[in-house]
PDB file of C-alpha atoms and ligand atoms in Angstrom:
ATOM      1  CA  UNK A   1      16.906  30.095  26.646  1.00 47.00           C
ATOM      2  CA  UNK A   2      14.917  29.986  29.937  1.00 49.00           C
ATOM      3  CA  UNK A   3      15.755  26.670  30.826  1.00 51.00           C
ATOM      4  CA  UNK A   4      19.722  27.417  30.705  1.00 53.00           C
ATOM      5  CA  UNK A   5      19.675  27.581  33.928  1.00 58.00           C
ATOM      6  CA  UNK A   6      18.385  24.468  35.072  1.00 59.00           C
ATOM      7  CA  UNK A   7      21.502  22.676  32.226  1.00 61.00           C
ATOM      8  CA  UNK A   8      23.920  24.081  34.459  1.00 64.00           C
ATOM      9  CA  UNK A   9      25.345  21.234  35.930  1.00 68.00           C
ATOM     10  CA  UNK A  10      25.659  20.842  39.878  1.00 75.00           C
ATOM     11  CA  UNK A  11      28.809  21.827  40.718  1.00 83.00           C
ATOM     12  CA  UNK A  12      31.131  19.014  42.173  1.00 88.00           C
ATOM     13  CA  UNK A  13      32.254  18.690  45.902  1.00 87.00           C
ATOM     14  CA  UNK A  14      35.415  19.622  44.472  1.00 93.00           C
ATOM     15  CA  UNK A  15      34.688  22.527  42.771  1.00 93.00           C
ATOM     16  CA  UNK A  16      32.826  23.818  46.154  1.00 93.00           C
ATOM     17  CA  UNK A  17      35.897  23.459  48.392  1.00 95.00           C
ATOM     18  CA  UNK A  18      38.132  25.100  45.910  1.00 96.00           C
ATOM     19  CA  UNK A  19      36.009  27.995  45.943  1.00 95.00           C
ATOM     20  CA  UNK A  20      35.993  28.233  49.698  1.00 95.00           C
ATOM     21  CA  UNK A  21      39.218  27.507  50.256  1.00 97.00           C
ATOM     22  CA  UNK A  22      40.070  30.451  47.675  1.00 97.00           C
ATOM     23  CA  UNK A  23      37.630  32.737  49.493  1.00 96.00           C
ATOM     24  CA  UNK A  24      35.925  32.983  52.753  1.00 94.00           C
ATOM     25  CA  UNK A  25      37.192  29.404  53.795  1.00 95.00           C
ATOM     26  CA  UNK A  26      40.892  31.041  53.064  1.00 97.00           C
ATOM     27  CA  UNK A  27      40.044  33.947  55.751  1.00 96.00           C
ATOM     28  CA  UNK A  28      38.585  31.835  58.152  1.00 95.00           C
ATOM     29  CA  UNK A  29      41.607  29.038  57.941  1.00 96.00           C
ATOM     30  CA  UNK A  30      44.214  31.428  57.458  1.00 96.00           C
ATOM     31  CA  UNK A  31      43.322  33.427  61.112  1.00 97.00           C
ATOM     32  CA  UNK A  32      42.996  29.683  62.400  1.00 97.00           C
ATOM     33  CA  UNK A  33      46.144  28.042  61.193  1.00 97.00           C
ATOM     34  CA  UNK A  34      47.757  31.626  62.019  1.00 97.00           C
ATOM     35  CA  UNK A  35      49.041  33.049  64.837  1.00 94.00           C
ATOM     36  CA  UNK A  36      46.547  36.476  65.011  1.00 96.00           C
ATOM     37  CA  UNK A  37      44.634  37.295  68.204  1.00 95.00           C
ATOM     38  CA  UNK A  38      41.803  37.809  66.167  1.00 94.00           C
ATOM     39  CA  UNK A  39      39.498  34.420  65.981  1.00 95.00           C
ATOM     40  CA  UNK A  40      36.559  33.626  68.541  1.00 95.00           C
ATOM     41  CA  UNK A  41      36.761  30.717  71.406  1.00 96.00           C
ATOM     42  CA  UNK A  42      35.996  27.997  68.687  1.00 94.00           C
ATOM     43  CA  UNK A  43      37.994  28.941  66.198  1.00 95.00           C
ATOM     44  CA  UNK A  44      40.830  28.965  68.925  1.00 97.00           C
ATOM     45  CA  UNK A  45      39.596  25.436  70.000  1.00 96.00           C
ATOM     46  CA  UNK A  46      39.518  24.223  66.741  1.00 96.00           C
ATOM     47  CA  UNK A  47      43.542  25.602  66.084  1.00 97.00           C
ATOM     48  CA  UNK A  48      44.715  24.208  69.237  1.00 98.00           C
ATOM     49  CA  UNK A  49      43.083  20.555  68.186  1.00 97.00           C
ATOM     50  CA  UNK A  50      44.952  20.773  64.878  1.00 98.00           C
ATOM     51  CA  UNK A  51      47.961  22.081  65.824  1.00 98.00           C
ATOM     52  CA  UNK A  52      48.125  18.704  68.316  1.00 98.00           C
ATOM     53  CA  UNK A  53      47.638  16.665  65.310  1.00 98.00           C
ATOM     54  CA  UNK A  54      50.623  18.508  63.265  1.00 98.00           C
ATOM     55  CA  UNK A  55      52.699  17.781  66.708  1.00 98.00           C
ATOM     56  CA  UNK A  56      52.189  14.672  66.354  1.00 98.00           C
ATOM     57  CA  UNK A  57      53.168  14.083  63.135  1.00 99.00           C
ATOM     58  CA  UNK A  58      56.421  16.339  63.636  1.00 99.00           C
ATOM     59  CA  UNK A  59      57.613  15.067  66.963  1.00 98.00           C
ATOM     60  CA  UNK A  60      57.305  11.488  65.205  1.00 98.00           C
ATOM     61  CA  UNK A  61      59.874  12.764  62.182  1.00 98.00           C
ATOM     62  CA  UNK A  62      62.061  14.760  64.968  1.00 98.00           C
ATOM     63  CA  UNK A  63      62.605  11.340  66.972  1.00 98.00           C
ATOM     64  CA  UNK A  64      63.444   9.882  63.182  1.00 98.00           C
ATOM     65  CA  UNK A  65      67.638  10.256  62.225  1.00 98.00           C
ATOM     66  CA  UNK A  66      66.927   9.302  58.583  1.00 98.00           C
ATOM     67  CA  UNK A  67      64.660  12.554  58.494  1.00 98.00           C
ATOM     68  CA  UNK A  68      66.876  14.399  56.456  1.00 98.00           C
ATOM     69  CA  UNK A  69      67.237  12.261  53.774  1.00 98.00           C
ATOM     70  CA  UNK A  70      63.246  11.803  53.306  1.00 98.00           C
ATOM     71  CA  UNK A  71      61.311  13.272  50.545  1.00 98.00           C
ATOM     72  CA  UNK A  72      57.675  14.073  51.686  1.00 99.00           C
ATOM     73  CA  UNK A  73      54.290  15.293  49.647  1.00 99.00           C
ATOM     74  CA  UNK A  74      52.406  16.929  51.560  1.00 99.00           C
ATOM     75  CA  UNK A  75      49.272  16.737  49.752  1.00 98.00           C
ATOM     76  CA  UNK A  76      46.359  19.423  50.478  1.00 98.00           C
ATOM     77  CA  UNK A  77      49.043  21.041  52.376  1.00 98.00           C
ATOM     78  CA  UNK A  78      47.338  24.380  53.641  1.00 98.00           C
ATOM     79  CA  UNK A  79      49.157  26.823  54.524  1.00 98.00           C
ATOM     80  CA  UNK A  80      52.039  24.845  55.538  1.00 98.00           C
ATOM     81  CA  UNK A  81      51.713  23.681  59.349  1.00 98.00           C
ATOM     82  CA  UNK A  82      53.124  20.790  58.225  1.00 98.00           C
ATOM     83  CA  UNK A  83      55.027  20.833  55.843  1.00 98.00           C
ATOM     84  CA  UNK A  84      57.331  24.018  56.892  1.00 98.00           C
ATOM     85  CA  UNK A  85      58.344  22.139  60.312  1.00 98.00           C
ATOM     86  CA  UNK A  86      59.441  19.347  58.285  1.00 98.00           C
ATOM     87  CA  UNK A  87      61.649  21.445  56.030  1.00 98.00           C
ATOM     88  CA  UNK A  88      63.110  22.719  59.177  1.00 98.00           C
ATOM     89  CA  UNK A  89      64.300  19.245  60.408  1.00 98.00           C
ATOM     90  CA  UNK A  90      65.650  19.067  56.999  1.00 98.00           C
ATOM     91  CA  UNK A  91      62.983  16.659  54.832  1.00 98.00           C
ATOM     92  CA  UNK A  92      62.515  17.610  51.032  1.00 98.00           C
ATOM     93  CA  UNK A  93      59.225  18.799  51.074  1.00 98.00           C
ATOM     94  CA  UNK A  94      56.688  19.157  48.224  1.00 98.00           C
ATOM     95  CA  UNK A  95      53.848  20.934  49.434  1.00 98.00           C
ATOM     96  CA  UNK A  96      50.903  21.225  47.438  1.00 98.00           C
ATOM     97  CA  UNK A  97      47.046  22.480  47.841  1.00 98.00           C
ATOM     98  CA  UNK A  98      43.850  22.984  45.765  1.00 98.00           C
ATOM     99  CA  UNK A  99      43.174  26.800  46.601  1.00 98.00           C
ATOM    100  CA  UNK A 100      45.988  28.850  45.346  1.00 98.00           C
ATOM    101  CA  UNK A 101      45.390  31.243  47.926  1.00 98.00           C
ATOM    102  CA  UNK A 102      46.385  28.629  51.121  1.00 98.00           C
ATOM    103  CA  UNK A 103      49.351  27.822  48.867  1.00 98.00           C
ATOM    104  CA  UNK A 104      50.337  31.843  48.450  1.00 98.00           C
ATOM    105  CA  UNK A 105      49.357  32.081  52.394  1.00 98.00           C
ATOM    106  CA  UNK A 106      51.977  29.146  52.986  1.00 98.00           C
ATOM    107  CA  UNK A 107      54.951  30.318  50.708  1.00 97.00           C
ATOM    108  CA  UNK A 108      54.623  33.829  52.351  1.00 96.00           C
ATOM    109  CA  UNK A 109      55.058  32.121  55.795  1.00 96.00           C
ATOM    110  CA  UNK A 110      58.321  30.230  54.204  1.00 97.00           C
ATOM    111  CA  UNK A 111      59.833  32.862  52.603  1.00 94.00           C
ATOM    112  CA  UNK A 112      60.930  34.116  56.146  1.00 85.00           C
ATOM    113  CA  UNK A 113      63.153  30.916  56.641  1.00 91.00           C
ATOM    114  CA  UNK A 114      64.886  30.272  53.289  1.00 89.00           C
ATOM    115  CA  UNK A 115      64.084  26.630  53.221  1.00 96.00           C
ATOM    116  CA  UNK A 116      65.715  25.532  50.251  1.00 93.00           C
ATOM    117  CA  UNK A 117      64.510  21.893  50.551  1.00 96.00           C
ATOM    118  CA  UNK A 118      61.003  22.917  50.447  1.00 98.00           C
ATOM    119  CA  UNK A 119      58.425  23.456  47.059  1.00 98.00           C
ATOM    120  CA  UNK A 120      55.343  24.542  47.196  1.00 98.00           C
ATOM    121  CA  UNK A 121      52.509  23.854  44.002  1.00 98.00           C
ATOM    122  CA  UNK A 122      48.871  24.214  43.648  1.00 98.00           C
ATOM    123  CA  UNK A 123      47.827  20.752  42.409  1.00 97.00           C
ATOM    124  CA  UNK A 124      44.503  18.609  43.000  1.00 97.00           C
ATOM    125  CA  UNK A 125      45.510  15.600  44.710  1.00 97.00           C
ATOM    126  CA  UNK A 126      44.400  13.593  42.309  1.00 97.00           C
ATOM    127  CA  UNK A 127      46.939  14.806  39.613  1.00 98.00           C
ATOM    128  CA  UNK A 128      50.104  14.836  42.221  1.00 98.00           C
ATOM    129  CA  UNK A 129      52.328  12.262  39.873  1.00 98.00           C
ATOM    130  CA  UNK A 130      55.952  10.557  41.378  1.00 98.00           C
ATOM    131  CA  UNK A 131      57.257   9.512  44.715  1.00 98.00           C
ATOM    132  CA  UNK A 132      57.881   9.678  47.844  1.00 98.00           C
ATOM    133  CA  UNK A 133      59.081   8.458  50.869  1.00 98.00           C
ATOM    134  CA  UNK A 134      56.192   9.389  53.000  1.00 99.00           C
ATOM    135  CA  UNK A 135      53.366  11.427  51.911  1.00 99.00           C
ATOM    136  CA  UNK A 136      51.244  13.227  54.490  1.00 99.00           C
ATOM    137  CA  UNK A 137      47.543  14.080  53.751  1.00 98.00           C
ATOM    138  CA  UNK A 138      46.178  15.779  57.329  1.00 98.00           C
ATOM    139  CA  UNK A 139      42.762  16.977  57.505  1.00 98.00           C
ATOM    140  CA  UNK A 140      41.349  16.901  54.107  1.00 98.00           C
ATOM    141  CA  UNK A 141      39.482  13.878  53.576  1.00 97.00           C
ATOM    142  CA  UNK A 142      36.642  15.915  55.405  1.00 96.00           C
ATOM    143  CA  UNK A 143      36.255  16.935  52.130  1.00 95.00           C
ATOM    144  CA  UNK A 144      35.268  13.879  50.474  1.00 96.00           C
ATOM    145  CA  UNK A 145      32.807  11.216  50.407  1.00 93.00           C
ATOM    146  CA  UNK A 146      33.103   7.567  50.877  1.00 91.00           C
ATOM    147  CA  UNK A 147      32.389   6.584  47.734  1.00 92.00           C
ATOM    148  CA  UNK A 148      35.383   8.951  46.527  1.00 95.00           C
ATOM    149  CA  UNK A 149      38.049   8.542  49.667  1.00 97.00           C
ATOM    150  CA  UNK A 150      39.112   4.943  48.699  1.00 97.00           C
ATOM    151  CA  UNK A 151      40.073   6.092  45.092  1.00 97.00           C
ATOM    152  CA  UNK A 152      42.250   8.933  46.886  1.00 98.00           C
ATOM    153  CA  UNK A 153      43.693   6.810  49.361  1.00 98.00           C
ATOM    154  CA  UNK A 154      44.410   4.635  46.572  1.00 98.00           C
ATOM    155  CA  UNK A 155      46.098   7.383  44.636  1.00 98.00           C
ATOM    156  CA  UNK A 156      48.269   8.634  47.529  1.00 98.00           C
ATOM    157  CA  UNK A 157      49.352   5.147  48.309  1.00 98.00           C
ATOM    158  CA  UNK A 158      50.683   4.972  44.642  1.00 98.00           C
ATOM    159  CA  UNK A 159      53.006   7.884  45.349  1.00 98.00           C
ATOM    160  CA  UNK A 160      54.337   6.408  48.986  1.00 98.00           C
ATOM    161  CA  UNK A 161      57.489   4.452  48.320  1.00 98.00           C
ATOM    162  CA  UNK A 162      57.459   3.549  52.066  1.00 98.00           C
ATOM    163  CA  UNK A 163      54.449   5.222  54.443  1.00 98.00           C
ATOM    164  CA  UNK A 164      51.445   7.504  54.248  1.00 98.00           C
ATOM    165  CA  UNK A 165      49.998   9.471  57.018  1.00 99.00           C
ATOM    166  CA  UNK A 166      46.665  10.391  56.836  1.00 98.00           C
ATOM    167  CA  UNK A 167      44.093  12.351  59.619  1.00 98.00           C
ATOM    168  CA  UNK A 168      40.356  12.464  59.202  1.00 97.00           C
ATOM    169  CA  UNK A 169      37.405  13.161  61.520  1.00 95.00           C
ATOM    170  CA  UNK A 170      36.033   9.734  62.825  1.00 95.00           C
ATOM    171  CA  UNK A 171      32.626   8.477  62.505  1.00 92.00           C
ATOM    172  CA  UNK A 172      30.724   7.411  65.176  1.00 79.00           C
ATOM    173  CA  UNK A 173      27.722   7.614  66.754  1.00 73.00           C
ATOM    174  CA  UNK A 174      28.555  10.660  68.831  1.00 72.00           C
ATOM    175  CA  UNK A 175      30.497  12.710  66.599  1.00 72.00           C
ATOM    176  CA  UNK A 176      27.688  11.626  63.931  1.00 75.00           C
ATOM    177  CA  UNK A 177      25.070  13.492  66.335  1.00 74.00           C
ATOM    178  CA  UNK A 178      27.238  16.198  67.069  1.00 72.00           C
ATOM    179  CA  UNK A 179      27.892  17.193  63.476  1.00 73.00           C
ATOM    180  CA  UNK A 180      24.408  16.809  63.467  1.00 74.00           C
ATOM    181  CA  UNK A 181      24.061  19.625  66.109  1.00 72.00           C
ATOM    182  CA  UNK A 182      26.572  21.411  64.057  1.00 71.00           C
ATOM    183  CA  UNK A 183      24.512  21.417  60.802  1.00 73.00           C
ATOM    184  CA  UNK A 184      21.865  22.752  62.271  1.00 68.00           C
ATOM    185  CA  UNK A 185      23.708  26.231  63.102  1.00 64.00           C
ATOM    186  CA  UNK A 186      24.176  28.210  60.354  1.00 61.00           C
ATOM    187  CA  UNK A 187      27.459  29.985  59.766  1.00 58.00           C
ATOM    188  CA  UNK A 188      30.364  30.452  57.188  1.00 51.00           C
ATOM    189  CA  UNK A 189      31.918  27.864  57.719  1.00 51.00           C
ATOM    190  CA  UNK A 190      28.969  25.529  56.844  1.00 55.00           C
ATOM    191  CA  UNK A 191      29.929  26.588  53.098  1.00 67.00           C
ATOM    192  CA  UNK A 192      31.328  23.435  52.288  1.00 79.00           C
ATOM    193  CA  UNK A 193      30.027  19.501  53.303  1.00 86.00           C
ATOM    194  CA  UNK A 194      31.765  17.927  56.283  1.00 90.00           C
ATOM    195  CA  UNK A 195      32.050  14.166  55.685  1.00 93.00           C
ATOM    196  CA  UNK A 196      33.546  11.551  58.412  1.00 95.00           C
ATOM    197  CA  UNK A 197      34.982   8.337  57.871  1.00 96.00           C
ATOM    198  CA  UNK A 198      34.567   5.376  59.961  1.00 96.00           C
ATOM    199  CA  UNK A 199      38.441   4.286  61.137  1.00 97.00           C
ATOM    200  CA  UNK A 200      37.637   0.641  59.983  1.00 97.00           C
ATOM    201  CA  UNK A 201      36.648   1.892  56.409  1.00 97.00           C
ATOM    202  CA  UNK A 202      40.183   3.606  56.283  1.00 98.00           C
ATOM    203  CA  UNK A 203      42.148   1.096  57.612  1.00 98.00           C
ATOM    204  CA  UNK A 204      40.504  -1.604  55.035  1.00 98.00           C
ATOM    205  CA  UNK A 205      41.393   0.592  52.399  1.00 98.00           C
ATOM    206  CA  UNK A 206      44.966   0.892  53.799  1.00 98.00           C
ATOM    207  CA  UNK A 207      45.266  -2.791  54.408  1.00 98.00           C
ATOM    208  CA  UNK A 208      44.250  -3.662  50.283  1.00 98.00           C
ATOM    209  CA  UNK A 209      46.741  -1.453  49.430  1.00 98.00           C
ATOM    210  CA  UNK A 210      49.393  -3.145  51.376  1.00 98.00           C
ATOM    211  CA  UNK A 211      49.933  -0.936  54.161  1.00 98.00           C
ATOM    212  CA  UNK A 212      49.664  -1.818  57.632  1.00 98.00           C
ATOM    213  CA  UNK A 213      49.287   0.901  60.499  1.00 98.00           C
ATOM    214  CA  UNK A 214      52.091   1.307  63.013  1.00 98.00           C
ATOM    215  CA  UNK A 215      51.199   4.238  65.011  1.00 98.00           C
ATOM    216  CA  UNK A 216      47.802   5.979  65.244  1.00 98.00           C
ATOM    217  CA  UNK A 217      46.676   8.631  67.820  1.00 98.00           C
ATOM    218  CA  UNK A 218      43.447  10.337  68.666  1.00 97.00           C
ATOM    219  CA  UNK A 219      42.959  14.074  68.986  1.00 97.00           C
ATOM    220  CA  UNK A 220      40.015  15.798  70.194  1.00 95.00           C
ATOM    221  CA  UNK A 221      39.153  18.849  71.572  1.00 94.00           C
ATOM    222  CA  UNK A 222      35.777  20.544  72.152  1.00 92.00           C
ATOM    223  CA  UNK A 223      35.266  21.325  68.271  1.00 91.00           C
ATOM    224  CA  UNK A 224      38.048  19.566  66.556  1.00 94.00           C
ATOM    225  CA  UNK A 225      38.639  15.865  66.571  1.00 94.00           C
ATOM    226  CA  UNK A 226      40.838  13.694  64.342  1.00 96.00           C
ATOM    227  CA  UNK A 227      41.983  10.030  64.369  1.00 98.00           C
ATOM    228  CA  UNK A 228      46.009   9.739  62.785  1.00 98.00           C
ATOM    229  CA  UNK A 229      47.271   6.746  60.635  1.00 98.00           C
ATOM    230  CA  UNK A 230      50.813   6.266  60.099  1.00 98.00           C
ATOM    231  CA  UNK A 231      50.589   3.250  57.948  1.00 98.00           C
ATOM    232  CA  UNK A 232      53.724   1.737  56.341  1.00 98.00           C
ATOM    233  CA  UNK A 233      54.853  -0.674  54.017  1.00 98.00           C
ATOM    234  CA  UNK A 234      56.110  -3.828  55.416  1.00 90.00           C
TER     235      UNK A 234
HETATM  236  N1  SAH B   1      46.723  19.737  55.602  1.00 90.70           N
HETATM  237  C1  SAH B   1      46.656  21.115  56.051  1.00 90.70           C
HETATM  238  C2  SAH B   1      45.377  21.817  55.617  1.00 90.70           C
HETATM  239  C3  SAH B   1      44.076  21.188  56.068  1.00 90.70           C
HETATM  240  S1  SAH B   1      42.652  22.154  55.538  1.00 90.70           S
HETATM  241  C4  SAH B   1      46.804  21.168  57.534  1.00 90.70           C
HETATM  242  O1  SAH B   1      46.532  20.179  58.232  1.00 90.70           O
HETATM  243  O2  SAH B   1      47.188  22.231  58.035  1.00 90.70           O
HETATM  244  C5  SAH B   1      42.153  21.235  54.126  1.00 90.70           C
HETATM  245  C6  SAH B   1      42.940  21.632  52.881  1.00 90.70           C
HETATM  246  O3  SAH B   1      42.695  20.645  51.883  1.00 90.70           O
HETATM  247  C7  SAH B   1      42.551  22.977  52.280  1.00 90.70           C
HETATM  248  O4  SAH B   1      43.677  23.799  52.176  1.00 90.70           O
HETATM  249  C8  SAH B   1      41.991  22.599  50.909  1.00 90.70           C
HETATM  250  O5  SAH B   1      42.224  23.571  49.895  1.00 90.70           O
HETATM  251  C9  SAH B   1      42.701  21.294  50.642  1.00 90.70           C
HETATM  252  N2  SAH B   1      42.033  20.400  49.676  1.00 90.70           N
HETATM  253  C10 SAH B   1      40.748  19.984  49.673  1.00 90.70           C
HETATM  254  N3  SAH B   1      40.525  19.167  48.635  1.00 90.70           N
HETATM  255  C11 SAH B   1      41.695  19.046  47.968  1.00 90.70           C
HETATM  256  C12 SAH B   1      42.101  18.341  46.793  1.00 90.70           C
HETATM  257  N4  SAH B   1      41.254  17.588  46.091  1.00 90.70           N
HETATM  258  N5  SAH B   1      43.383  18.450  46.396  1.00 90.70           N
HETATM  259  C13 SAH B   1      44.265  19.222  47.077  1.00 90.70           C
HETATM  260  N6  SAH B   1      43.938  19.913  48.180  1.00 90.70           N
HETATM  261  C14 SAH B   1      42.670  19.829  48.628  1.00 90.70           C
END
């Protein structure tokens, strides 16, 4: 019996985020995807960098007439930055997330606006079935490892009739250090691993699947940094 312990297997990367993201990764995310006064220079820093990103991708559906007759998955959809802009310029929106929590956090925030066209469900990624026009995926492959981002590339590609858009943190040799820096101060939100990709990684996996990128754009801030893919189907 005292060995039980040590069968326990480790638990996956997956498991980990969930947890966070259902927990003290849900306070810390909420405040920063959030409007409240109450988060600390980085944290502000870090909210500005992503809310450029979500810009981005909203000011490129905005400039889009076809936009309201687009269905989008927003897949590992927070609390909704992205996905409840969209719904405003009239997109059918499926919104889902790991961490029940973001998703409650995000449907509270809609509620306010009676968007009918948007649908919020708590889904891994991985089991997100039909399709889309475009599905979005911002800011969560820093959740997963090389070895498992090309299957989940893969998997959102399947469900993309016509484009995916997809932001990570880039690797290279700088922002390798820096995260480096970052490891080495400890802090809550060191609770889950933060992996980068490099952008010629991504856009192989994009280019087997058939997709080639139209637009991209680069984001960075002091703390937050993010390369953007919009790749489409030719
Ligand atoms: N895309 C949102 C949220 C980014 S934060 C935005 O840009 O505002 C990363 C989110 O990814 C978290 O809400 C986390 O719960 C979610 N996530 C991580 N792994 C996931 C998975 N396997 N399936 C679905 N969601 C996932």
């Amino acid at each position: 019996m005292a060995n039980k312990v040590l069968e326990t297997p480790a638990r996956s990367d997956k498991e980990i985020v969930k947890d966070y993201f259902n927990s003290t990764g849900f306070d810390r995310w909420r405040r920063i995807y959030g409007n409240t006064d109450e988060i600390n220079k980085v944290q502000r820093d870090i909210r500005q960098g992503h809310q450029q990103t979500v810009d981005y991708v909203v000011d490129w559906f905005r400039k889009d007439p076809q936009t309201p007759t687009y269905t989008v998955c927003d897949a590992g959809c927070g609390t909704g930055s992205l996905a409840i802009p969209l719904a405003q310029l009239g997109a059918t929106v499926y919104a889902t997330d790991i961490s029940e929590k973001m998703v409650g956090e995000g449907q509270g925030k809609a509620k306010e606006q009676n968007l009918d066209k948007l649908t919020f469900g708590v889904s891994d990624l991985a089991a997100l079935t039909g399709e889309y026009h475009t599905v979005a995926c911002l800011d969560v492959l820093i959740h997963y490892p090389d070895n498992e981002s090309e299957a989940m590339i893969a998997h959102l590609a399947s469900l993309a009739q016509s484009r995916l858009i997809l932001s990570f943190a880039p690797k290279n040799p700088y922002y390798t250090l820096m995260k480096k820096v970052g490891d080495l101060v400890p802090g809550p939100s060191k609770a889950t691993r933060a992996y980068l990709h490099r952008e010629k990684d991504v856009r192989r996996v994009l280019w087997s699947l058939g997709f080639t990128v139209k637009r991209h754009e680069f984001i960075a801030s002091q703390f937050y940094f993010s390369r953007l893919l919009e790749a489409v189907r030719p």
